[in-house]
PDB file of C-alpha atoms in Angstrom:
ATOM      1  CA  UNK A   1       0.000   0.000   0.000  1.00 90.00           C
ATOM      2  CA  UNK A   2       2.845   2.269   1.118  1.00 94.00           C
ATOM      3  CA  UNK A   3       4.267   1.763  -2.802  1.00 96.00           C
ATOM      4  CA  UNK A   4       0.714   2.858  -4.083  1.00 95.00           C
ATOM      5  CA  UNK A   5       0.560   5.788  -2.032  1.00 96.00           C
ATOM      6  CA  UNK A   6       4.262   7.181  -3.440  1.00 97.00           C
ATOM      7  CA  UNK A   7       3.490   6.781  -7.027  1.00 97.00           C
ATOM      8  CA  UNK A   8      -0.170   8.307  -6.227  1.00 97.00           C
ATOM      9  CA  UNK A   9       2.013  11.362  -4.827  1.00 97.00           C
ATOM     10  CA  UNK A  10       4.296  11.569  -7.500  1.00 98.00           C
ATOM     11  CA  UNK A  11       0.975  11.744  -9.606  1.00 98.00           C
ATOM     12  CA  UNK A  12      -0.391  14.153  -8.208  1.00 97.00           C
ATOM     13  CA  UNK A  13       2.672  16.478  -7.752  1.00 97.00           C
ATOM     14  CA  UNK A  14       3.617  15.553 -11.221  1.00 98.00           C
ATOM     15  CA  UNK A  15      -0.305  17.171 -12.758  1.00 98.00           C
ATOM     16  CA  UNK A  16       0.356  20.071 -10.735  1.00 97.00           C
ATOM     17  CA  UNK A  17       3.428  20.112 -12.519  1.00 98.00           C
ATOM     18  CA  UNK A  18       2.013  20.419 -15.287  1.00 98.00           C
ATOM     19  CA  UNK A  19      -0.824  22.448 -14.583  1.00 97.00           C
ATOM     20  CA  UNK A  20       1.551  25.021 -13.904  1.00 97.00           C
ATOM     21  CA  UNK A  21       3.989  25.003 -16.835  1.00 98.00           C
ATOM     22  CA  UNK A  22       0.666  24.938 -18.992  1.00 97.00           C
ATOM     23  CA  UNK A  23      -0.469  27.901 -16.502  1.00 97.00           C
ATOM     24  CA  UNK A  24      -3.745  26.570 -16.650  1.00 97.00           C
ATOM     25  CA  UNK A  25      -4.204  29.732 -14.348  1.00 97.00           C
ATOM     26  CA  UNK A  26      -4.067  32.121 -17.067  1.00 98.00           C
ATOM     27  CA  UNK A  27      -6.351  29.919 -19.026  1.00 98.00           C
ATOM     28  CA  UNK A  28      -8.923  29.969 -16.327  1.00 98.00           C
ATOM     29  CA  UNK A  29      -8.549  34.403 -16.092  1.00 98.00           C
ATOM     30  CA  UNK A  30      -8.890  34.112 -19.472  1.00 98.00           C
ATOM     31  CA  UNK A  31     -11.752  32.192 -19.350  1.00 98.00           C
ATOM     32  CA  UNK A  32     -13.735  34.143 -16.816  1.00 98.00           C
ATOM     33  CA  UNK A  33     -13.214  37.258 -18.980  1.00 98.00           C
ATOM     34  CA  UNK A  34     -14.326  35.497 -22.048  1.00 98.00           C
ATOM     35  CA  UNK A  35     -17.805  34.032 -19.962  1.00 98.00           C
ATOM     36  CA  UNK A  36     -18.050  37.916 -18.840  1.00 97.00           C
ATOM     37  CA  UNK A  37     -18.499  38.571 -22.462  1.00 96.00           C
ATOM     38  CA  UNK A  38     -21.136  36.717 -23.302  1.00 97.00           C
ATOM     39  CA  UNK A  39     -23.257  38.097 -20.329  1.00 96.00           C
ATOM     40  CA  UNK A  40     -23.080  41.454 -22.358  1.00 96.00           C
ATOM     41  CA  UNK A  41     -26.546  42.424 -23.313  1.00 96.00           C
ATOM     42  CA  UNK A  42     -25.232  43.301 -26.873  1.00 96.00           C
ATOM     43  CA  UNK A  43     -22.743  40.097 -27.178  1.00 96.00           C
ATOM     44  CA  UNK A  44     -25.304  38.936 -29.721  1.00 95.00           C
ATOM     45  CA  UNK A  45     -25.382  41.674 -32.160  1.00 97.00           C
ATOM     46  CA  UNK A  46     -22.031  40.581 -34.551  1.00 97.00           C
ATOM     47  CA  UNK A  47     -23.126  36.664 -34.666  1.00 96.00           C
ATOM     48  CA  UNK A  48     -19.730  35.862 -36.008  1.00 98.00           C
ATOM     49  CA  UNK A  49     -17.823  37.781 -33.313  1.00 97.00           C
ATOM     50  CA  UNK A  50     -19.920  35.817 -30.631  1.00 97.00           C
ATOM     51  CA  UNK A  51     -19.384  32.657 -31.776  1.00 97.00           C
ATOM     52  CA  UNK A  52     -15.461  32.624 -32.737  1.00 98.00           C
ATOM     53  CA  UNK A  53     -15.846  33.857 -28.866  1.00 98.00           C
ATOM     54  CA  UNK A  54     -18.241  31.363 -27.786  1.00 98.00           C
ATOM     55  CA  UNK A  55     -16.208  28.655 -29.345  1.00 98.00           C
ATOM     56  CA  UNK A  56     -12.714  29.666 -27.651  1.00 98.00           C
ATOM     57  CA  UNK A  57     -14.208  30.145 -24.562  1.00 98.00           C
ATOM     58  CA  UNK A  58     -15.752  26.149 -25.079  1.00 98.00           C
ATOM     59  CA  UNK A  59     -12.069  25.046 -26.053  1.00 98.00           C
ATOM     60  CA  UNK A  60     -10.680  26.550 -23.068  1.00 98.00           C
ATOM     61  CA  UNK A  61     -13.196  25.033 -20.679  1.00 98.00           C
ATOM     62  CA  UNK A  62     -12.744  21.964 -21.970  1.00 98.00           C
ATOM     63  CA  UNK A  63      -8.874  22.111 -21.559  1.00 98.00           C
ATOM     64  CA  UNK A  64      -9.056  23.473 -18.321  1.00 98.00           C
ATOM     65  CA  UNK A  65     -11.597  20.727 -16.946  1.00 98.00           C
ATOM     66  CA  UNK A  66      -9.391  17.760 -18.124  1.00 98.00           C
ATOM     67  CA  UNK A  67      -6.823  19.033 -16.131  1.00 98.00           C
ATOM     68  CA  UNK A  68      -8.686  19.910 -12.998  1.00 97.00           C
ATOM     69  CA  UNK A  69     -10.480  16.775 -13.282  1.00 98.00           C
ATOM     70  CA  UNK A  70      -7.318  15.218 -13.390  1.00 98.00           C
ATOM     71  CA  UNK A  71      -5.878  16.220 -10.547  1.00 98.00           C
ATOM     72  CA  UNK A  72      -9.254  16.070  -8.696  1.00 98.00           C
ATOM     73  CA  UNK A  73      -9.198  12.320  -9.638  1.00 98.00           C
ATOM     74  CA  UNK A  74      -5.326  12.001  -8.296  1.00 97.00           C
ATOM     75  CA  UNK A  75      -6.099  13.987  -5.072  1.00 97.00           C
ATOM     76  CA  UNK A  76      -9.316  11.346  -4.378  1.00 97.00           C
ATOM     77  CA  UNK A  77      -7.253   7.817  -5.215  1.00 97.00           C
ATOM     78  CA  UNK A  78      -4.358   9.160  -2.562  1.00 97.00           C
ATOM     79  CA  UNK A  79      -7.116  10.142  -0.258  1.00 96.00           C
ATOM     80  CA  UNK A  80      -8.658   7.104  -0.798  1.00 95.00           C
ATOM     81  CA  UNK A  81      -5.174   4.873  -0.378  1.00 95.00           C
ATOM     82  CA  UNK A  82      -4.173   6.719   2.584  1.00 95.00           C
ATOM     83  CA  UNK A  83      -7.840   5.824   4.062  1.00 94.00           C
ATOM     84  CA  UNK A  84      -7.917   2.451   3.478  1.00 93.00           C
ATOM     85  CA  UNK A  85      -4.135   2.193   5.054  1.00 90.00           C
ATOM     86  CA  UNK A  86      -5.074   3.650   7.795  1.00 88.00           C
ATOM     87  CA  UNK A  87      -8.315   1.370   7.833  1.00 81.00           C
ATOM     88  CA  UNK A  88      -5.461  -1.552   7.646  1.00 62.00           C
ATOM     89  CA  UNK A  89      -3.980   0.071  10.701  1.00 57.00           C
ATOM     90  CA  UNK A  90      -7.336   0.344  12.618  1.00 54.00           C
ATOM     91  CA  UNK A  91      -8.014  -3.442  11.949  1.00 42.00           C
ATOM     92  CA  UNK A  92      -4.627  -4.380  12.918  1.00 49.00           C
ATOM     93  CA  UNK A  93      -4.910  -2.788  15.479  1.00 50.00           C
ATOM     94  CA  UNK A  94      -8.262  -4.323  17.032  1.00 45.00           C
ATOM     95  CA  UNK A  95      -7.004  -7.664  16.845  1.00 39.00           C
TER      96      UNK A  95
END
């Protein structure tokens, strides 16, 4: 278990790795200001403006949610490793 529980941290440390050098920060500012756009009453009036907007700001969620959802799904299997060693430990324990 204690093997599982290293690679599952070098997992996780290695997405936020990666998060960063892709500075899926900047994509998610970015993001927010695109989103802001569209909640313009006049965002509508040049169709073809709104969607080449529309469509980046689509692209960008979508990157940004793999990679969150990545990590999210790293972060839950370590939690979930480090529970059921400790779980080990409480059984152990008992007897």
């Amino acid at each position: 278990m204690q093997e599982l529980i290293r690679q599952l941290e070098t997992l996780s440390a290695r997405i936020r790795e990666a998060t960063a050098q892709l500075n899926i920060a900047a994509d998610q500012a970015k993001a927010a200001g695109l989103q802001e756009l569209t909640l313009a009453p006049d965002f509508w009036n040049d169709s073809t403006a709104a969607s080449a907007v529309s469509k980046e700001l689509a692209a960008l969620q979508r990157h940004i949610e793999s990679w969150t959802g990545l990590q999210s799904e790293a972060d839950d299997a370590l939690e979930l490793a480090k529970l059921e060693q400790s779980g080990d430990s409480d059984v152990e324990a008992d007897v």
